[in-house]
Amino acid sequence: MDHRIARSTVRVRGFHLDGYAHVNNARYLEFFEEGRWAYFEQQFDLAALFNEGLAVVTVNLNINYRRAAVIHDELEILSSLSRINQRNAVMHQVINRVSDGKRIADADFTFVVLDTRTGRSIRIEEKLRNVLEPLVLEC
């Protein structure tokens, strides 16, 4: 697998389900969040970024629900950086069912880099851009 893609897995448990016995739509937010943490842990040190007074903050999340996941499904979350703009970046994420490889959901997560001292987003410039650009995998 391409080193620019982070892979994590989650097993669907009873508490993930809604009254229709499939994963509740809000739970996918948690699954995607798990994938993003795995990505950031794999690709760079978030603690070091925070120590520099910077944080990654979600500003938009668009989810496409493709099919239902049910109890005991093992899901694979694939996360990769798909675009870097001047003031934000986009991560593309996919959730597949491991047993048959079928797409369950996909999402585009837009984030900004926040200066924690001022509470304002900053431009993604030289130092950070040099870290992020080699990680971009266009979808």
PDB file of C-alpha atoms in Angstrom:
ATOM      1  CA  MET A   1       0.000   0.000   0.000  1.00  0.00           C
ATOM      2  CA  ASP A   2       1.152   3.515  -0.775  1.00  0.00           C
ATOM      3  CA  HIS A   3       2.917   5.042   2.254  1.00  0.00           C
ATOM      4  CA  ARG A   4       0.809   8.214   1.821  1.00  0.00           C
ATOM      5  CA  ILE A   5      -2.330   6.276   2.805  1.00  0.00           C
ATOM      6  CA  ALA A   6      -3.000   5.495   6.462  1.00  0.00           C
ATOM      7  CA  ARG A   7      -5.020   2.364   7.188  1.00  0.00           C
ATOM      8  CA  SER A   8      -6.972   1.702  10.354  1.00  0.00           C
ATOM      9  CA  THR A   9      -9.754  -0.717  11.195  1.00  0.00           C
ATOM     10  CA  VAL A  10     -12.805  -0.781  13.413  1.00  0.00           C
ATOM     11  CA  ARG A  11     -15.168  -3.615  14.244  1.00  0.00           C
ATOM     12  CA  VAL A  12     -18.861  -2.712  14.328  1.00  0.00           C
ATOM     13  CA  ARG A  13     -20.275  -3.266  17.812  1.00  0.00           C
ATOM     14  CA  GLY A  14     -23.834  -3.170  19.087  1.00  0.00           C
ATOM     15  CA  PHE A  15     -23.474   0.344  20.476  1.00  0.00           C
ATOM     16  CA  HIS A  16     -22.707   1.624  16.943  1.00  0.00           C
ATOM     17  CA  LEU A  17     -26.148   0.555  15.701  1.00  0.00           C
ATOM     18  CA  ASP A  18     -29.428   2.430  15.487  1.00  0.00           C
ATOM     19  CA  GLY A  19     -32.997   1.097  15.635  1.00  0.00           C
ATOM     20  CA  TYR A  20     -32.686  -0.244  12.086  1.00  0.00           C
ATOM     21  CA  ALA A  21     -29.782  -2.505  13.113  1.00  0.00           C
ATOM     22  CA  HIS A  22     -27.189  -0.737  10.989  1.00  0.00           C
ATOM     23  CA  VAL A  23     -24.484   1.746  11.895  1.00  0.00           C
ATOM     24  CA  ASN A  24     -25.988   5.077  12.867  1.00  0.00           C
ATOM     25  CA  ASN A  25     -24.918   7.887  10.541  1.00  0.00           C
ATOM     26  CA  ALA A  26     -23.351   9.867  13.401  1.00  0.00           C
ATOM     27  CA  ARG A  27     -21.027   6.948  14.225  1.00  0.00           C
ATOM     28  CA  TYR A  28     -19.329   7.341  10.854  1.00  0.00           C
ATOM     29  CA  LEU A  29     -18.001  10.664  12.138  1.00  0.00           C
ATOM     30  CA  GLU A  30     -16.182   8.695  14.843  1.00  0.00           C
ATOM     31  CA  PHE A  31     -14.892   6.128  12.352  1.00  0.00           C
ATOM     32  CA  PHE A  32     -13.539   8.869  10.103  1.00  0.00           C
ATOM     33  CA  GLU A  33     -12.021  10.631  13.122  1.00  0.00           C
ATOM     34  CA  GLU A  34     -10.230   7.396  14.044  1.00  0.00           C
ATOM     35  CA  GLY A  35      -8.855   7.291  10.511  1.00  0.00           C
ATOM     36  CA  ARG A  36      -7.624  10.880  10.705  1.00  0.00           C
ATOM     37  CA  TRP A  37      -5.823  10.261  13.997  1.00  0.00           C
ATOM     38  CA  ALA A  38      -4.149   7.206  12.476  1.00  0.00           C
ATOM     39  CA  TYR A  39      -3.126   9.328   9.497  1.00  0.00           C
ATOM     40  CA  PHE A  40      -1.632  12.132  11.556  1.00  0.00           C
ATOM     41  CA  GLU A  41       0.167   9.674  13.854  1.00  0.00           C
ATOM     42  CA  GLN A  42       1.666   7.920  10.833  1.00  0.00           C
ATOM     43  CA  GLN A  43       2.643  10.981   8.816  1.00  0.00           C
ATOM     44  CA  PHE A  44       3.842  13.565  11.325  1.00  0.00           C
ATOM     45  CA  ASP A  45       4.014  14.485  14.966  1.00  0.00           C
ATOM     46  CA  LEU A  46       0.889  16.358  16.065  1.00  0.00           C
ATOM     47  CA  ALA A  47       2.410  16.963  19.497  1.00  0.00           C
ATOM     48  CA  ALA A  48       5.357  18.786  17.908  1.00  0.00           C
ATOM     49  CA  LEU A  49       2.926  20.854  15.843  1.00  0.00           C
ATOM     50  CA  PHE A  50       1.001  21.739  19.012  1.00  0.00           C
ATOM     51  CA  ASN A  51       4.253  22.629  20.791  1.00  0.00           C
ATOM     52  CA  GLU A  52       4.834  25.144  17.988  1.00  0.00           C
ATOM     53  CA  GLY A  53       1.470  26.704  18.831  1.00  0.00           C
ATOM     54  CA  LEU A  54      -0.392  25.132  15.914  1.00  0.00           C
ATOM     55  CA  ALA A  55      -3.420  22.841  15.718  1.00  0.00           C
ATOM     56  CA  VAL A  56      -5.354  21.083  12.950  1.00  0.00           C
ATOM     57  CA  VAL A  57      -9.011  22.127  13.053  1.00  0.00           C
ATOM     58  CA  THR A  58     -11.947  20.760  11.057  1.00  0.00           C
ATOM     59  CA  VAL A  59     -13.874  23.354   9.047  1.00  0.00           C
ATOM     60  CA  ASN A  60     -15.914  21.122   6.736  1.00  0.00           C
ATOM     61  CA  LEU A  61     -16.788  17.442   6.383  1.00  0.00           C
ATOM     62  CA  ASN A  62     -18.778  15.976   3.489  1.00  0.00           C
ATOM     63  CA  ILE A  63     -19.813  12.334   3.823  1.00  0.00           C
ATOM     64  CA  ASN A  64     -21.279  10.074   1.146  1.00  0.00           C
ATOM     65  CA  TYR A  65     -23.075   7.056   2.605  1.00  0.00           C
ATOM     66  CA  ARG A  66     -22.897   4.189   0.087  1.00  0.00           C
ATOM     67  CA  ARG A  67     -24.294   1.139   1.920  1.00  0.00           C
ATOM     68  CA  ALA A  68     -25.097  -0.005   5.426  1.00  0.00           C
ATOM     69  CA  ALA A  69     -22.581  -1.540   7.805  1.00  0.00           C
ATOM     70  CA  VAL A  70     -23.981  -4.003  10.347  1.00  0.00           C
ATOM     71  CA  ILE A  71     -22.907  -5.687  13.564  1.00  0.00           C
ATOM     72  CA  HIS A  72     -19.594  -7.596  13.423  1.00  0.00           C
ATOM     73  CA  ASP A  73     -18.534  -6.003  10.119  1.00  0.00           C
ATOM     74  CA  GLU A  74     -14.859  -5.193  10.131  1.00  0.00           C
ATOM     75  CA  LEU A  75     -14.318  -1.862   8.441  1.00  0.00           C
ATOM     76  CA  GLU A  76     -11.124  -0.512   6.916  1.00  0.00           C
ATOM     77  CA  ILE A  77     -10.621   3.255   6.976  1.00  0.00           C
ATOM     78  CA  LEU A  78      -8.205   4.626   4.382  1.00  0.00           C
ATOM     79  CA  SER A  79      -7.080   8.231   4.775  1.00  0.00           C
ATOM     80  CA  SER A  80      -4.907  10.340   2.505  1.00  0.00           C
ATOM     81  CA  LEU A  81      -4.205  14.001   1.891  1.00  0.00           C
ATOM     82  CA  SER A  82      -5.793  14.975  -1.422  1.00  0.00           C
ATOM     83  CA  ARG A  83      -5.235  18.703  -1.753  1.00  0.00           C
ATOM     84  CA  ILE A  84      -3.396  21.635  -0.172  1.00  0.00           C
ATOM     85  CA  ASN A  85      -4.663  25.162  -0.703  1.00  0.00           C
ATOM     86  CA  GLN A  86      -3.365  28.477   0.617  1.00  0.00           C
ATOM     87  CA  ARG A  87      -5.397  28.406   3.842  1.00  0.00           C
ATOM     88  CA  ASN A  88      -6.725  24.851   4.098  1.00  0.00           C
ATOM     89  CA  ALA A  89      -6.114  21.278   3.081  1.00  0.00           C
ATOM     90  CA  VAL A  90      -8.402  18.376   2.224  1.00  0.00           C
ATOM     91  CA  MET A  91      -8.128  14.781   3.366  1.00  0.00           C
ATOM     92  CA  HIS A  92     -10.023  12.110   1.424  1.00  0.00           C
ATOM     93  CA  GLN A  93     -11.231   9.121   3.412  1.00  0.00           C
ATOM     94  CA  VAL A  94     -12.840   5.836   2.438  1.00  0.00           C
ATOM     95  CA  ILE A  95     -14.492   3.159   4.567  1.00  0.00           C
ATOM     96  CA  ASN A  96     -14.620  -0.328   3.037  1.00  0.00           C
ATOM     97  CA  ARG A  97     -15.997  -3.556   4.467  1.00  0.00           C
ATOM     98  CA  VAL A  98     -13.028  -5.910   4.830  1.00  0.00           C
ATOM     99  CA  SER A  99     -14.923  -9.145   4.033  1.00  0.00           C
ATOM    100  CA  ASP A 100     -15.993  -8.135   0.515  1.00  0.00           C
ATOM    101  CA  GLY A 101     -14.132  -4.866  -0.155  1.00  0.00           C
ATOM    102  CA  LYS A 102     -17.388  -2.991  -0.755  1.00  0.00           C
ATOM    103  CA  ARG A 103     -17.413   0.754  -0.197  1.00  0.00           C
ATOM    104  CA  ILE A 104     -19.477   1.738   2.834  1.00  0.00           C
ATOM    105  CA  ALA A 105     -18.821   5.486   2.876  1.00  0.00           C
ATOM    106  CA  ASP A 106     -16.344   8.109   1.748  1.00  0.00           C
ATOM    107  CA  ALA A 107     -15.683  11.640   2.899  1.00  0.00           C
ATOM    108  CA  ASP A 108     -13.713  14.774   2.245  1.00  0.00           C
ATOM    109  CA  PHE A 109     -12.463  16.467   5.395  1.00  0.00           C
ATOM    110  CA  THR A 110     -11.294  20.080   5.075  1.00  0.00           C
ATOM    111  CA  PHE A 111      -9.056  21.459   7.789  1.00  0.00           C
ATOM    112  CA  VAL A 112      -7.156  24.612   8.590  1.00  0.00           C
ATOM    113  CA  VAL A 113      -4.043  25.116  10.650  1.00  0.00           C
ATOM    114  CA  LEU A 114      -4.855  27.249  13.651  1.00  0.00           C
ATOM    115  CA  ASP A 115      -2.443  29.456  15.569  1.00  0.00           C
ATOM    116  CA  THR A 116      -3.432  28.482  19.128  1.00  0.00           C
ATOM    117  CA  ARG A 117      -2.086  31.755  20.549  1.00  0.00           C
ATOM    118  CA  THR A 118      -4.320  33.969  18.397  1.00  0.00           C
ATOM    119  CA  GLY A 119      -7.161  31.551  17.664  1.00  0.00           C
ATOM    120  CA  ARG A 120      -6.892  32.369  13.947  1.00  0.00           C
ATOM    121  CA  SER A 121      -6.167  30.165  10.982  1.00  0.00           C
ATOM    122  CA  ILE A 122      -2.854  30.699   9.234  1.00  0.00           C
ATOM    123  CA  ARG A 123      -1.656  30.305   5.664  1.00  0.00           C
ATOM    124  CA  ILE A 124      -0.057  26.981   4.869  1.00  0.00           C
ATOM    125  CA  GLU A 125       3.378  28.243   3.985  1.00  0.00           C
ATOM    126  CA  GLU A 126       6.898  27.038   3.401  1.00  0.00           C
ATOM    127  CA  LYS A 127       7.835  24.869   6.392  1.00  0.00           C
ATOM    128  CA  LEU A 128       4.457  23.167   6.790  1.00  0.00           C
ATOM    129  CA  ARG A 129       3.815  23.057   3.031  1.00  0.00           C
ATOM    130  CA  ASN A 130       7.155  21.254   2.567  1.00  0.00           C
ATOM    131  CA  VAL A 131       5.983  18.606   5.034  1.00  0.00           C
ATOM    132  CA  LEU A 132       2.509  18.224   3.519  1.00  0.00           C
ATOM    133  CA  GLU A 133       3.103  18.413  -0.245  1.00  0.00           C
ATOM    134  CA  PRO A 134       4.959  15.076  -0.567  1.00  0.00           C
ATOM    135  CA  LEU A 135       1.967  13.422   1.172  1.00  0.00           C
ATOM    136  CA  VAL A 136      -0.640  14.541  -1.385  1.00  0.00           C
ATOM    137  CA  LEU A 137      -2.305  11.682  -3.236  1.00  0.00           C
ATOM    138  CA  GLU A 138      -4.801  13.060  -5.730  1.00  0.00           C
ATOM    139  CA  CYS A 139      -8.038  11.097  -5.770  1.00  0.00           C
TER     140      CYS A 139
END
